[in-house]
XYZ file of C-alpha atoms in Angstrom:
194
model
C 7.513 17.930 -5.571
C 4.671 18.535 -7.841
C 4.304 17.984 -11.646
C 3.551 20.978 -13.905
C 1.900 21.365 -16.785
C 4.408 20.122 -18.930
C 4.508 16.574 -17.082
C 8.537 17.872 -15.716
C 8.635 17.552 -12.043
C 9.253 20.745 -9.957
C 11.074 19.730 -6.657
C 10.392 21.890 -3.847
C 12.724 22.377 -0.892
C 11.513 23.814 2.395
C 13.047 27.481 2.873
C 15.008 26.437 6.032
C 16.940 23.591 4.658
C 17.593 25.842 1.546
C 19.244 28.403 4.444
C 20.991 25.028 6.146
C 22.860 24.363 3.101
C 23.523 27.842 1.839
C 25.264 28.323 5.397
C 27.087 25.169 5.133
C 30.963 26.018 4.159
C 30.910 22.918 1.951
C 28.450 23.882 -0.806
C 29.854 27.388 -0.836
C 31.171 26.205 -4.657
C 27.554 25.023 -5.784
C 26.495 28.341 -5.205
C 29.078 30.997 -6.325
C 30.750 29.131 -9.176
C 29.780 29.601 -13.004
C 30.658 25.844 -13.593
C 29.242 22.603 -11.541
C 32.138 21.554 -9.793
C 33.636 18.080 -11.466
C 32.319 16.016 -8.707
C 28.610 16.629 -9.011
C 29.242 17.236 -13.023
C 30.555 13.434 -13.096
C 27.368 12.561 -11.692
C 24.914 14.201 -13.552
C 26.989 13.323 -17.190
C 26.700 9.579 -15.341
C 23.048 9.558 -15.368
C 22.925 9.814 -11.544
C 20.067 11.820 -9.770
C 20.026 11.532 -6.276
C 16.917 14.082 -6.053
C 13.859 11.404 -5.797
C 16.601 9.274 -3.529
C 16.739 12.337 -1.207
C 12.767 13.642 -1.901
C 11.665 9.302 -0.386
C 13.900 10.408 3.025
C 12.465 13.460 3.122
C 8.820 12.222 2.176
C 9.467 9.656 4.977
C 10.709 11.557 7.533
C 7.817 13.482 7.102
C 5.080 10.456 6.960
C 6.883 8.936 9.986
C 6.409 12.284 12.251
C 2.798 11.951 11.307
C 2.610 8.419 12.781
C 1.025 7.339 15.800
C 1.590 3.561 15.615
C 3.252 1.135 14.794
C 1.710 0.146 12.081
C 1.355 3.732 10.162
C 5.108 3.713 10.850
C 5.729 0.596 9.675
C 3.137 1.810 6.175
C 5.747 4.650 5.791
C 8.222 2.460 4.919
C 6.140 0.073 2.734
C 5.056 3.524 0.696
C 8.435 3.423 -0.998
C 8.774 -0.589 -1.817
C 7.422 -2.161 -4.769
C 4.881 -4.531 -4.448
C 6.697 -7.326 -4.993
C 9.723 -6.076 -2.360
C 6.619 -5.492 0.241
C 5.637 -9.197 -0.569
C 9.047 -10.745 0.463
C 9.902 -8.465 3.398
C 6.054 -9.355 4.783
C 5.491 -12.837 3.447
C 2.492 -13.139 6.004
C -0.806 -12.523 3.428
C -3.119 -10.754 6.252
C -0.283 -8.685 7.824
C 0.560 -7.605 4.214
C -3.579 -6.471 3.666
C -3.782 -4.657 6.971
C -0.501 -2.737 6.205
C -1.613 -2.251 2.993
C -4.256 0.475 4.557
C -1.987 2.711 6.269
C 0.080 2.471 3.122
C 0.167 6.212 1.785
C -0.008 6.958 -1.796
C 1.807 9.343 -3.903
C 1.369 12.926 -2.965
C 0.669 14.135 -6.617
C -2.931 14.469 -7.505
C -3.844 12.332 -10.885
C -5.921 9.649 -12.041
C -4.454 5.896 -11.806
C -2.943 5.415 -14.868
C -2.665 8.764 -16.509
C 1.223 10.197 -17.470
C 1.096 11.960 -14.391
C 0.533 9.197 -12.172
C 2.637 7.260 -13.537
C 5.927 9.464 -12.955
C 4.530 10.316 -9.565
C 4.917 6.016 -8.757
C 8.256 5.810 -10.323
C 9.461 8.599 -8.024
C 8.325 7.281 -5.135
C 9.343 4.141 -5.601
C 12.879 2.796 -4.785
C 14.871 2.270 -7.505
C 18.613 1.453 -5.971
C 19.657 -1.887 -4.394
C 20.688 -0.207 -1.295
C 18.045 2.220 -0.590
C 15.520 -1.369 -1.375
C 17.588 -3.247 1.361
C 17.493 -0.634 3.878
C 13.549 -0.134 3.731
C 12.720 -3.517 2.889
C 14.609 -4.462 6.541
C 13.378 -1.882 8.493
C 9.922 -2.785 7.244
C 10.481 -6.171 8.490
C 11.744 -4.913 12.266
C 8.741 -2.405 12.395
C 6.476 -5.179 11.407
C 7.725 -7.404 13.910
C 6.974 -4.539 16.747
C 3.515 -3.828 14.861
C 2.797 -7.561 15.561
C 4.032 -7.640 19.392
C 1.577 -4.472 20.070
C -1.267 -5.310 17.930
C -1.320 -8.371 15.687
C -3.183 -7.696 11.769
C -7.140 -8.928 12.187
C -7.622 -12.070 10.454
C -11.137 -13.321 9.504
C -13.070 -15.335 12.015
C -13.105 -18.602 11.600
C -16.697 -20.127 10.464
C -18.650 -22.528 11.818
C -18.770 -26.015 10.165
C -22.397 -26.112 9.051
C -24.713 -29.086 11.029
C -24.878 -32.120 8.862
C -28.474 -32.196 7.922
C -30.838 -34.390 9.708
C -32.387 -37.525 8.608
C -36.219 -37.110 8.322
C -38.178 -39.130 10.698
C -40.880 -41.057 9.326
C -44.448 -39.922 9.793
C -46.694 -41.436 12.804
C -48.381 -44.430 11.559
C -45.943 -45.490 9.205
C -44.979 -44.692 5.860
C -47.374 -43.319 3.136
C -47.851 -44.262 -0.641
C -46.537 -42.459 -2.521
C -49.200 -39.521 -4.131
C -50.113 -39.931 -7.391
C -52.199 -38.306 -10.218
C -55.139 -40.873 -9.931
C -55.101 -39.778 -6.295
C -55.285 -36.285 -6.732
C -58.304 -36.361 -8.592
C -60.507 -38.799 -6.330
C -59.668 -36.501 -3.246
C -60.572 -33.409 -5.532
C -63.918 -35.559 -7.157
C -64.587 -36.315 -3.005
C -64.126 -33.078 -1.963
C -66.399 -31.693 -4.642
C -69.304 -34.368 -3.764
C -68.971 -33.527 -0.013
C -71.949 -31.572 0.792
């Protein structure tokens, strides 16, 4: 998936699953009929595009071959959740931060914020009720066996600082206080001190 110039998004399909489904009996129709059979029609007049839905599996399938832990596999799945879904499915703040780094980002190149960027996020994130439930539990159960092999870091407690200690008074008892006429007879004696 990429976006072109025109901000429309191009959705690229590997060559071999292109030859899986044009050898598959089933979709013989899609390809060799002048109409879109009814089924698929009903769909699209619906409002119904199941292309980003089937792009996040692929997406993930392909994150989660690329994982080595439990955690990166377990970031796969938070890629495609909201913020707010991520929140409830890991309610634990620290566990939620150290997932957050092996959290991928969108694959399309663009500056936060721009058009561009902005479609790219709203593809990859899950938009159905079922397709939320599904990641938001497997999140969960990969979390869980993130946690068993290697809980999330969590800052080191600090040390209580040492209540500060009470002076002890000076040898040979306490002093007057200093005071201006003071200063000026030691500086007049030190002055007349040959």
């Amino acid at each position: 998936m990429y976006l072109n110039r025109y901000r429309a998004v191009v959705w690229l399909y590997l060559a071999e699953d292109l030859r899986r489904f044009a050898a598959d009996e089933e979709n013989v129709p899609l390809l060799k009929a002048r109409r879109m059979p009814e089924g698929p029609r009903a769909l699209l007049d619906a409002g119904v595009d199941l292309r980003p839905r089937n792009w996040r599996g692929r997406h993930r399938g392909f994150l989660l071959r690329q994982s080595q832990d439990p955690w990166e596999r377990a970031g796969a799945y938070a890629a495609f959740l909201d913020p707010v879904e991520i929140a409830e499915a890991v309610p634990d703040l620290y566990e939620r931060s150290h997932l957050g780094r092996f959290r991928p980002g969108p694959p399309v190149a663009g500056a936060p914020g721009t058009p561009a960027a902005r479609i790219a996020e709203r593809i990859m994130t899950a938009a159905d009720a079922d397709e939320i439930g599904l990641l938001r539990t497997e999140l969960a159960a990969l979390v869980r066996e993130a946690r068993e092999t290697g809980p999330a870091p969590r800052p080191t407690p600090r040390r209580a600082p040492a209540p500060p200690r009470a002076l002890a008074p000076p040898p040979g008892g306490p002093k007057a206080p200093r005071r201006l006429l003071g200063r000026f007879r030691r500086r007049a004696s030190a002055a007349t001190a040959p």
